[in-house]
PDB file of C-alpha atoms in Angstrom:
ATOM      1  CA  UNK A   9      38.671 -40.020 -15.340  1.00 39.00           C
ATOM      2  CA  UNK A  10      39.449 -37.523 -12.595  1.00 36.00           C
ATOM      3  CA  UNK A  11      38.905 -34.646 -15.039  1.00 35.00           C
ATOM      4  CA  UNK A  12      35.551 -36.122 -16.063  1.00 36.00           C
ATOM      5  CA  UNK A  13      34.465 -36.443 -12.415  1.00 37.00           C
ATOM      6  CA  UNK A  14      35.350 -32.792 -11.746  1.00 34.00           C
ATOM      7  CA  UNK A  15      33.361 -31.714 -14.795  1.00 38.00           C
ATOM      8  CA  UNK A  16      30.309 -33.616 -13.575  1.00 35.00           C
ATOM      9  CA  UNK A  17      30.611 -32.046 -10.132  1.00 36.00           C
ATOM     10  CA  UNK A  18      30.940 -28.588 -11.670  1.00 38.00           C
ATOM     11  CA  UNK A  19      27.848 -29.103 -13.797  1.00 38.00           C
ATOM     12  CA  UNK A  20      25.885 -30.309 -10.791  1.00 38.00           C
ATOM     13  CA  UNK A  21      26.984 -27.278  -8.807  1.00 37.00           C
ATOM     14  CA  UNK A  22      25.907 -24.984 -11.639  1.00 37.00           C
ATOM     15  CA  UNK A  23      22.460 -26.564 -11.746  1.00 35.00           C
ATOM     16  CA  UNK A  24      22.102 -26.257  -7.984  1.00 36.00           C
ATOM     17  CA  UNK A  25      23.134 -22.613  -8.180  1.00 36.00           C
ATOM     18  CA  UNK A  26      20.564 -21.876 -10.893  1.00 38.00           C
ATOM     19  CA  UNK A  27      17.839 -23.588  -8.953  1.00 36.00           C
ATOM     20  CA  UNK A  28      18.511 -21.512  -5.847  1.00 36.00           C
ATOM     21  CA  UNK A  29      18.577 -18.154  -7.637  1.00 39.00           C
ATOM     22  CA  UNK A  30      22.313 -18.037  -8.210  1.00 43.00           C
ATOM     23  CA  UNK A  31      23.318 -18.611  -4.586  1.00 49.00           C
ATOM     24  CA  UNK A  32      23.961 -14.916  -3.908  1.00 63.00           C
ATOM     25  CA  UNK A  33      20.412 -13.614  -4.254  1.00 80.00           C
ATOM     26  CA  UNK A  34      18.702 -11.915  -1.317  1.00 93.00           C
ATOM     27  CA  UNK A  35      14.931 -11.701  -0.927  1.00 96.00           C
ATOM     28  CA  UNK A  36      13.451  -8.751   0.929  1.00 97.00           C
ATOM     29  CA  UNK A  37       9.807  -9.132   1.963  1.00 98.00           C
ATOM     30  CA  UNK A  38       7.772  -5.947   2.260  1.00 98.00           C
ATOM     31  CA  UNK A  39       4.243  -5.728   3.676  1.00 98.00           C
ATOM     32  CA  UNK A  40       2.618  -2.585   2.281  1.00 98.00           C
ATOM     33  CA  UNK A  41      -0.785  -0.913   2.188  1.00 96.00           C
ATOM     34  CA  UNK A  42      -2.820  -1.723  -0.922  1.00 94.00           C
ATOM     35  CA  UNK A  43      -2.768   1.901  -2.074  1.00 95.00           C
ATOM     36  CA  UNK A  44       1.033   1.689  -2.400  1.00 97.00           C
ATOM     37  CA  UNK A  45       1.053  -1.091  -5.000  1.00 96.00           C
ATOM     38  CA  UNK A  46       1.888   1.016  -8.065  1.00 96.00           C
ATOM     39  CA  UNK A  47       4.581   3.328  -6.617  1.00 97.00           C
ATOM     40  CA  UNK A  48       6.198   0.629  -4.481  1.00 98.00           C
ATOM     41  CA  UNK A  49       6.443  -1.692  -7.474  1.00 98.00           C
ATOM     42  CA  UNK A  50       8.378   1.009  -9.319  1.00 98.00           C
ATOM     43  CA  UNK A  51      10.454   1.841  -6.254  1.00 98.00           C
ATOM     44  CA  UNK A  52      11.371  -1.842  -5.900  1.00 98.00           C
ATOM     45  CA  UNK A  53      12.551  -1.966  -9.523  1.00 98.00           C
ATOM     46  CA  UNK A  54      14.819   1.015  -8.918  1.00 98.00           C
ATOM     47  CA  UNK A  55      16.063  -0.440  -5.629  1.00 98.00           C
ATOM     48  CA  UNK A  56      16.904  -3.759  -7.281  1.00 97.00           C
ATOM     49  CA  UNK A  57      18.825  -1.956 -10.020  1.00 97.00           C
ATOM     50  CA  UNK A  58      21.005  -0.180  -7.462  1.00 95.00           C
ATOM     51  CA  UNK A  59      21.326  -3.320  -5.297  1.00 96.00           C
ATOM     52  CA  UNK A  60      22.237  -6.207  -7.630  1.00 95.00           C
ATOM     53  CA  UNK A  61      21.297  -9.610  -6.288  1.00 95.00           C
ATOM     54  CA  UNK A  62      18.390  -8.295  -4.207  1.00 96.00           C
ATOM     55  CA  UNK A  63      14.784  -9.193  -5.004  1.00 97.00           C
ATOM     56  CA  UNK A  64      11.909  -7.329  -3.338  1.00 98.00           C
ATOM     57  CA  UNK A  65       8.737  -9.326  -2.794  1.00 98.00           C
ATOM     58  CA  UNK A  66       5.499  -7.668  -1.672  1.00 98.00           C
ATOM     59  CA  UNK A  67       2.331  -8.490   0.166  1.00 97.00           C
ATOM     60  CA  UNK A  68      -0.222  -5.757  -0.562  1.00 97.00           C
ATOM     61  CA  UNK A  69      -3.475  -5.593   1.428  1.00 95.00           C
ATOM     62  CA  UNK A  70      -5.393  -3.437   3.872  1.00 93.00           C
ATOM     63  CA  UNK A  71      -2.992  -2.148   6.532  1.00 96.00           C
ATOM     64  CA  UNK A  72      -4.936  -3.621   9.444  1.00 94.00           C
ATOM     65  CA  UNK A  73      -5.012  -7.043   7.769  1.00 95.00           C
ATOM     66  CA  UNK A  74      -1.262  -6.905   7.244  1.00 97.00           C
ATOM     67  CA  UNK A  75      -0.629  -5.877  10.843  1.00 97.00           C
ATOM     68  CA  UNK A  76      -2.755  -8.802  12.044  1.00 97.00           C
ATOM     69  CA  UNK A  77      -0.762 -11.195   9.855  1.00 97.00           C
ATOM     70  CA  UNK A  78       2.475  -9.851  11.294  1.00 97.00           C
ATOM     71  CA  UNK A  79       1.199 -10.293  14.843  1.00 96.00           C
ATOM     72  CA  UNK A  80       0.386 -13.889  13.963  1.00 97.00           C
ATOM     73  CA  UNK A  81       3.978 -14.487  12.939  1.00 96.00           C
ATOM     74  CA  UNK A  82       4.044 -13.834   9.192  1.00 97.00           C
ATOM     75  CA  UNK A  83       7.704 -13.390   8.139  1.00 96.00           C
ATOM     76  CA  UNK A  84       8.591 -10.005   6.657  1.00 98.00           C
ATOM     77  CA  UNK A  85      11.330  -7.387   6.713  1.00 98.00           C
ATOM     78  CA  UNK A  86       9.567  -4.043   6.219  1.00 98.00           C
ATOM     79  CA  UNK A  87       6.089  -2.719   6.990  1.00 98.00           C
ATOM     80  CA  UNK A  88       4.512   0.341   5.359  1.00 98.00           C
ATOM     81  CA  UNK A  89       1.009   1.259   6.517  1.00 98.00           C
ATOM     82  CA  UNK A  90      -1.519   3.792   5.264  1.00 96.00           C
ATOM     83  CA  UNK A  91      -1.921   5.502   8.632  1.00 96.00           C
ATOM     84  CA  UNK A  92      -0.110   6.084  11.897  1.00 96.00           C
ATOM     85  CA  UNK A  93      -2.773   4.288  13.959  1.00 95.00           C
ATOM     86  CA  UNK A  94      -1.977   0.921  12.418  1.00 97.00           C
ATOM     87  CA  UNK A  95       1.755   1.471  12.677  1.00 98.00           C
ATOM     88  CA  UNK A  96       1.319   2.445  16.334  1.00 97.00           C
ATOM     89  CA  UNK A  97      -0.360  -0.930  16.903  1.00 97.00           C
ATOM     90  CA  UNK A  98       2.619  -2.644  15.295  1.00 97.00           C
ATOM     91  CA  UNK A  99       4.989  -0.686  17.531  1.00 97.00           C
ATOM     92  CA  UNK A 100       2.996  -1.546  20.659  1.00 97.00           C
ATOM     93  CA  UNK A 101       3.048  -5.227  19.677  1.00 97.00           C
ATOM     94  CA  UNK A 102       6.849  -5.140  19.464  1.00 97.00           C
ATOM     95  CA  UNK A 103       6.850  -5.821  15.739  1.00 98.00           C
ATOM     96  CA  UNK A 104       8.883  -2.770  14.752  1.00 97.00           C
ATOM     97  CA  UNK A 105      12.473  -1.757  15.357  1.00 94.00           C
ATOM     98  CA  UNK A 106      13.289   1.921  15.715  1.00 91.00           C
ATOM     99  CA  UNK A 107      11.081   4.914  15.036  1.00 95.00           C
ATOM    100  CA  UNK A 108       8.726   4.590  12.034  1.00 98.00           C
ATOM    101  CA  UNK A 109       9.399   7.223   9.380  1.00 98.00           C
ATOM    102  CA  UNK A 110       6.520   9.152   7.737  1.00 98.00           C
ATOM    103  CA  UNK A 111       7.082   9.095   3.980  1.00 98.00           C
ATOM    104  CA  UNK A 112       3.810  10.023   2.230  1.00 98.00           C
ATOM    105  CA  UNK A 113       0.355  11.516   2.708  1.00 98.00           C
ATOM    106  CA  UNK A 114      -2.993  10.909   1.040  1.00 97.00           C
ATOM    107  CA  UNK A 115      -6.572  12.182   1.155  1.00 97.00           C
ATOM    108  CA  UNK A 116      -9.945  10.846   0.112  1.00 97.00           C
ATOM    109  CA  UNK A 117     -12.078  11.651  -2.903  1.00 97.00           C
ATOM    110  CA  UNK A 118     -15.267  10.359  -4.492  1.00 98.00           C
ATOM    111  CA  UNK A 119     -15.185   8.155  -7.573  1.00 98.00           C
ATOM    112  CA  UNK A 120     -18.244   7.297  -9.645  1.00 98.00           C
ATOM    113  CA  UNK A 121     -19.001   5.356 -12.777  1.00 95.00           C
ATOM    114  CA  UNK A 122     -17.686   7.139 -15.894  1.00 96.00           C
ATOM    115  CA  UNK A 123     -19.819  10.146 -16.710  1.00 96.00           C
ATOM    116  CA  UNK A 124     -21.176  10.361 -13.152  1.00 97.00           C
ATOM    117  CA  UNK A 125     -24.701   9.163 -14.107  1.00 96.00           C
ATOM    118  CA  UNK A 126     -26.076   9.882 -10.624  1.00 96.00           C
ATOM    119  CA  UNK A 127     -24.878  13.499 -10.888  1.00 96.00           C
ATOM    120  CA  UNK A 128     -23.003  13.418  -7.591  1.00 97.00           C
ATOM    121  CA  UNK A 129     -21.419  16.794  -6.923  1.00 96.00           C
ATOM    122  CA  UNK A 130     -20.827  16.766  -3.159  1.00 95.00           C
ATOM    123  CA  UNK A 131     -20.310  14.474  -0.199  1.00 95.00           C
ATOM    124  CA  UNK A 132     -23.925  14.996   0.862  1.00 95.00           C
ATOM    125  CA  UNK A 133     -25.098  13.673  -2.512  1.00 96.00           C
ATOM    126  CA  UNK A 134     -23.830  10.220  -1.490  1.00 97.00           C
ATOM    127  CA  UNK A 135     -26.900   9.924   0.731  1.00 96.00           C
ATOM    128  CA  UNK A 136     -29.285  10.530  -2.171  1.00 93.00           C
ATOM    129  CA  UNK A 137     -32.149   8.134  -2.771  1.00 93.00           C
ATOM    130  CA  UNK A 138     -31.098   5.122  -4.780  1.00 93.00           C
ATOM    131  CA  UNK A 139     -27.381   5.958  -4.726  1.00 96.00           C
ATOM    132  CA  UNK A 140     -25.316   2.895  -3.834  1.00 97.00           C
ATOM    133  CA  UNK A 141     -22.094   3.791  -2.057  1.00 98.00           C
ATOM    134  CA  UNK A 142     -19.194   1.564  -1.051  1.00 98.00           C
ATOM    135  CA  UNK A 143     -16.507   2.500   1.484  1.00 98.00           C
ATOM    136  CA  UNK A 144     -13.651   0.924   3.416  1.00 96.00           C
ATOM    137  CA  UNK A 145     -14.385  -0.887   6.666  1.00 96.00           C
ATOM    138  CA  UNK A 146     -13.821   1.263   9.794  1.00 94.00           C
ATOM    139  CA  UNK A 147     -10.778  -0.722  10.955  1.00 92.00           C
ATOM    140  CA  UNK A 148      -8.943  -0.014   7.680  1.00 92.00           C
ATOM    141  CA  UNK A 149      -7.083   3.322   7.373  1.00 94.00           C
ATOM    142  CA  UNK A 150      -9.265   4.535   4.482  1.00 95.00           C
ATOM    143  CA  UNK A 151     -12.322   3.530   6.511  1.00 95.00           C
ATOM    144  CA  UNK A 152     -11.146   5.431   9.564  1.00 95.00           C
ATOM    145  CA  UNK A 153     -10.583   8.458   7.323  1.00 96.00           C
ATOM    146  CA  UNK A 154     -14.096   8.033   5.921  1.00 97.00           C
ATOM    147  CA  UNK A 155     -15.546   8.130   9.438  1.00 96.00           C
ATOM    148  CA  UNK A 156     -13.652  11.329  10.182  1.00 95.00           C
ATOM    149  CA  UNK A 157     -14.830  12.788   6.885  1.00 96.00           C
ATOM    150  CA  UNK A 158     -18.447  12.010   7.743  1.00 96.00           C
ATOM    151  CA  UNK A 159     -18.004  13.903  11.003  1.00 95.00           C
ATOM    152  CA  UNK A 160     -16.354  16.853   9.264  1.00 92.00           C
ATOM    153  CA  UNK A 161     -19.082  17.026   6.632  1.00 92.00           C
ATOM    154  CA  UNK A 162     -21.923  16.413   9.094  1.00 93.00           C
ATOM    155  CA  UNK A 163     -23.187  13.570   6.914  1.00 94.00           C
ATOM    156  CA  UNK A 164     -23.852   9.930   7.812  1.00 95.00           C
ATOM    157  CA  UNK A 165     -23.423   7.485   4.963  1.00 96.00           C
ATOM    158  CA  UNK A 166     -25.308   4.228   4.537  1.00 96.00           C
ATOM    159  CA  UNK A 167     -22.919   2.163   2.409  1.00 97.00           C
ATOM    160  CA  UNK A 168     -24.055  -0.976   0.623  1.00 97.00           C
ATOM    161  CA  UNK A 169     -20.750  -2.606   1.568  1.00 96.00           C
ATOM    162  CA  UNK A 170     -17.591  -1.995   3.579  1.00 97.00           C
ATOM    163  CA  UNK A 171     -14.401  -3.352   2.014  1.00 96.00           C
ATOM    164  CA  UNK A 172     -11.109  -4.483   3.527  1.00 93.00           C
ATOM    165  CA  UNK A 173      -8.954  -2.327   1.243  1.00 92.00           C
ATOM    166  CA  UNK A 174      -9.249   0.782  -0.882  1.00 94.00           C
ATOM    167  CA  UNK A 175      -8.533  -1.215  -4.037  1.00 94.00           C
ATOM    168  CA  UNK A 176     -11.613  -3.317  -3.318  1.00 96.00           C
ATOM    169  CA  UNK A 177     -13.711  -0.147  -3.075  1.00 97.00           C
ATOM    170  CA  UNK A 178     -12.358   1.030  -6.404  1.00 97.00           C
ATOM    171  CA  UNK A 179     -13.069  -2.368  -7.921  1.00 96.00           C
ATOM    172  CA  UNK A 180     -16.713  -2.231  -6.866  1.00 97.00           C
ATOM    173  CA  UNK A 181     -17.158   1.074  -8.680  1.00 97.00           C
ATOM    174  CA  UNK A 182     -15.225   0.200 -11.837  1.00 97.00           C
ATOM    175  CA  UNK A 183     -17.110  -3.099 -12.148  1.00 96.00           C
ATOM    176  CA  UNK A 184     -20.487  -1.347 -11.881  1.00 95.00           C
ATOM    177  CA  UNK A 185     -21.413  -2.889  -8.520  1.00 96.00           C
ATOM    178  CA  UNK A 186     -21.745   0.538  -6.906  1.00 97.00           C
ATOM    179  CA  UNK A 187     -22.598   4.050  -8.067  1.00 97.00           C
ATOM    180  CA  UNK A 188     -19.871   5.683  -6.030  1.00 98.00           C
ATOM    181  CA  UNK A 189     -17.086   5.009  -3.587  1.00 98.00           C
ATOM    182  CA  UNK A 190     -14.611   6.799  -1.363  1.00 98.00           C
ATOM    183  CA  UNK A 191     -10.997   6.116  -2.285  1.00 97.00           C
ATOM    184  CA  UNK A 192      -7.653   7.835  -1.996  1.00 96.00           C
ATOM    185  CA  UNK A 193      -6.818  10.552  -4.494  1.00 96.00           C
ATOM    186  CA  UNK A 194      -3.925   8.404  -5.726  1.00 96.00           C
ATOM    187  CA  UNK A 195      -6.220   5.468  -6.504  1.00 95.00           C
ATOM    188  CA  UNK A 196      -8.610   7.748  -8.368  1.00 96.00           C
ATOM    189  CA  UNK A 197      -5.708   9.109 -10.414  1.00 94.00           C
ATOM    190  CA  UNK A 198      -4.478   5.616 -11.222  1.00 92.00           C
ATOM    191  CA  UNK A 199      -7.977   4.552 -12.310  1.00 95.00           C
ATOM    192  CA  UNK A 200      -7.927   7.140 -15.098  1.00 94.00           C
ATOM    193  CA  UNK A 201     -10.933   7.123 -17.426  1.00 95.00           C
ATOM    194  CA  UNK A 202     -12.520   4.104 -15.766  1.00 97.00           C
ATOM    195  CA  UNK A 203     -14.061   6.474 -13.202  1.00 97.00           C
ATOM    196  CA  UNK A 204     -15.211  10.056 -12.809  1.00 98.00           C
ATOM    197  CA  UNK A 205     -13.807  11.972  -9.854  1.00 97.00           C
ATOM    198  CA  UNK A 206     -15.716  14.314  -7.543  1.00 97.00           C
ATOM    199  CA  UNK A 207     -13.529  16.329  -5.190  1.00 94.00           C
ATOM    200  CA  UNK A 208     -14.487  16.685  -1.542  1.00 94.00           C
ATOM    201  CA  UNK A 209     -13.330  20.005  -0.018  1.00 94.00           C
ATOM    202  CA  UNK A 210     -13.781  18.687   3.527  1.00 93.00           C
ATOM    203  CA  UNK A 211     -11.260  15.908   2.800  1.00 94.00           C
ATOM    204  CA  UNK A 212      -8.389  18.404   2.697  1.00 93.00           C
ATOM    205  CA  UNK A 213      -8.399  18.359   6.501  1.00 92.00           C
ATOM    206  CA  UNK A 214      -8.527  14.556   6.752  1.00 95.00           C
ATOM    207  CA  UNK A 215      -4.964  13.577   5.864  1.00 96.00           C
ATOM    208  CA  UNK A 216      -3.574  10.073   6.191  1.00 97.00           C
ATOM    209  CA  UNK A 217       0.142   9.913   6.957  1.00 98.00           C
ATOM    210  CA  UNK A 218       1.976   6.785   5.754  1.00 98.00           C
ATOM    211  CA  UNK A 219       4.846   5.512   7.957  1.00 98.00           C
ATOM    212  CA  UNK A 220       7.435   2.821   7.138  1.00 98.00           C
ATOM    213  CA  UNK A 221       9.698   0.791   9.423  1.00 98.00           C
ATOM    214  CA  UNK A 222      11.932  -2.247   9.616  1.00 98.00           C
ATOM    215  CA  UNK A 223      10.383  -5.199  11.405  1.00 98.00           C
ATOM    216  CA  UNK A 224      12.125  -6.520  14.498  1.00 97.00           C
ATOM    217  CA  UNK A 225      12.104 -10.112  13.201  1.00 95.00           C
ATOM    218  CA  UNK A 226      13.642  -9.192   9.851  1.00 97.00           C
ATOM    219  CA  UNK A 227      16.113 -11.774   8.656  1.00 94.00           C
ATOM    220  CA  UNK A 228      18.029  -9.138   6.709  1.00 94.00           C
ATOM    221  CA  UNK A 229      18.200  -6.009   8.822  1.00 96.00           C
ATOM    222  CA  UNK A 230      20.786  -4.245   6.671  1.00 95.00           C
ATOM    223  CA  UNK A 231      18.830  -4.592   3.431  1.00 96.00           C
ATOM    224  CA  UNK A 232      15.586  -3.722   5.212  1.00 97.00           C
ATOM    225  CA  UNK A 233      17.116  -0.483   6.477  1.00 97.00           C
ATOM    226  CA  UNK A 234      18.448   0.205   2.997  1.00 97.00           C
ATOM    227  CA  UNK A 235      14.960  -0.157   1.525  1.00 98.00           C
ATOM    228  CA  UNK A 236      13.435   2.147   4.148  1.00 98.00           C
ATOM    229  CA  UNK A 237      16.072   4.769   3.367  1.00 98.00           C
ATOM    230  CA  UNK A 238      15.446   4.342  -0.359  1.00 98.00           C
ATOM    231  CA  UNK A 239      11.688   4.881   0.047  1.00 98.00           C
ATOM    232  CA  UNK A 240      12.194   7.965   2.219  1.00 97.00           C
ATOM    233  CA  UNK A 241      15.013   9.313   0.069  1.00 97.00           C
ATOM    234  CA  UNK A 242      15.024  11.288  -3.170  1.00 96.00           C
ATOM    235  CA  UNK A 243      14.264   8.346  -5.465  1.00 95.00           C
ATOM    236  CA  UNK A 244      11.331   7.120  -3.427  1.00 97.00           C
ATOM    237  CA  UNK A 245       9.865  10.572  -2.936  1.00 96.00           C
ATOM    238  CA  UNK A 246      10.032  11.271  -6.672  1.00 97.00           C
ATOM    239  CA  UNK A 247       8.092   8.107  -7.505  1.00 97.00           C
ATOM    240  CA  UNK A 248       5.512   8.792  -4.793  1.00 97.00           C
ATOM    241  CA  UNK A 249       5.044  12.382  -5.942  1.00 96.00           C
ATOM    242  CA  UNK A 250       4.492  11.209  -9.520  1.00 95.00           C
ATOM    243  CA  UNK A 251       1.800   8.854  -8.215  1.00 95.00           C
ATOM    244  CA  UNK A 252      -0.016  11.750  -6.534  1.00 94.00           C
ATOM    245  CA  UNK A 253       1.093  11.249  -2.938  1.00 97.00           C
ATOM    246  CA  UNK A 254       1.897  14.198  -0.752  1.00 95.00           C
ATOM    247  CA  UNK A 255       5.152  14.387   1.195  1.00 89.00           C
ATOM    248  CA  UNK A 256       4.949  14.927   4.971  1.00 90.00           C
TER     249      UNK A 256
END
């Protein structure tokens, strides 16, 4: 009878362990700019392979939206933004521990419907009659870069919509809701044949630097630091380079 009771207890413990992810699993929550979805997903897979028992969970969105969520108390361990301005806000709000580390760079380009039916060949062409253009909202890093690009090119755009993330801009173009949009070079590369790409020479001077940092309220500081080091190390840089990001 005693042996039977022990067996029942062991089975119950095994079920409890399975239900809780094995008991030894660690979850690391990373808030990251929408443009980082593809490379960070791959980086997380590599990180999990070298850190058994760790699961990386993401929240991808516009950097400013993520920073607002963090200020409102959203629980997370690591924050990676698409510009230094947003990260500076996080630092000023006391959300970040230590000095944020720049780990990637990106620039803007024009994407159009496949075949470029409006024959857009320059930034100025985005103001052509009947051309519908979509951009990021000014408070979003890609939107702030768009504003700077307008100044550099001496051209004022009249977008039909301003989106909260660069992926939303890309989606408007690929779905046929806009003739053209301004997105990061990396997003244009990822879109492949679903868009045509028009380079913008002036954009070479408008570079967004991406910083990453551990959050001060992280519940797993050691793993958070490990992930930051992984992103900024050789493995992370290789994945980012393959995705088209520059290295600061």
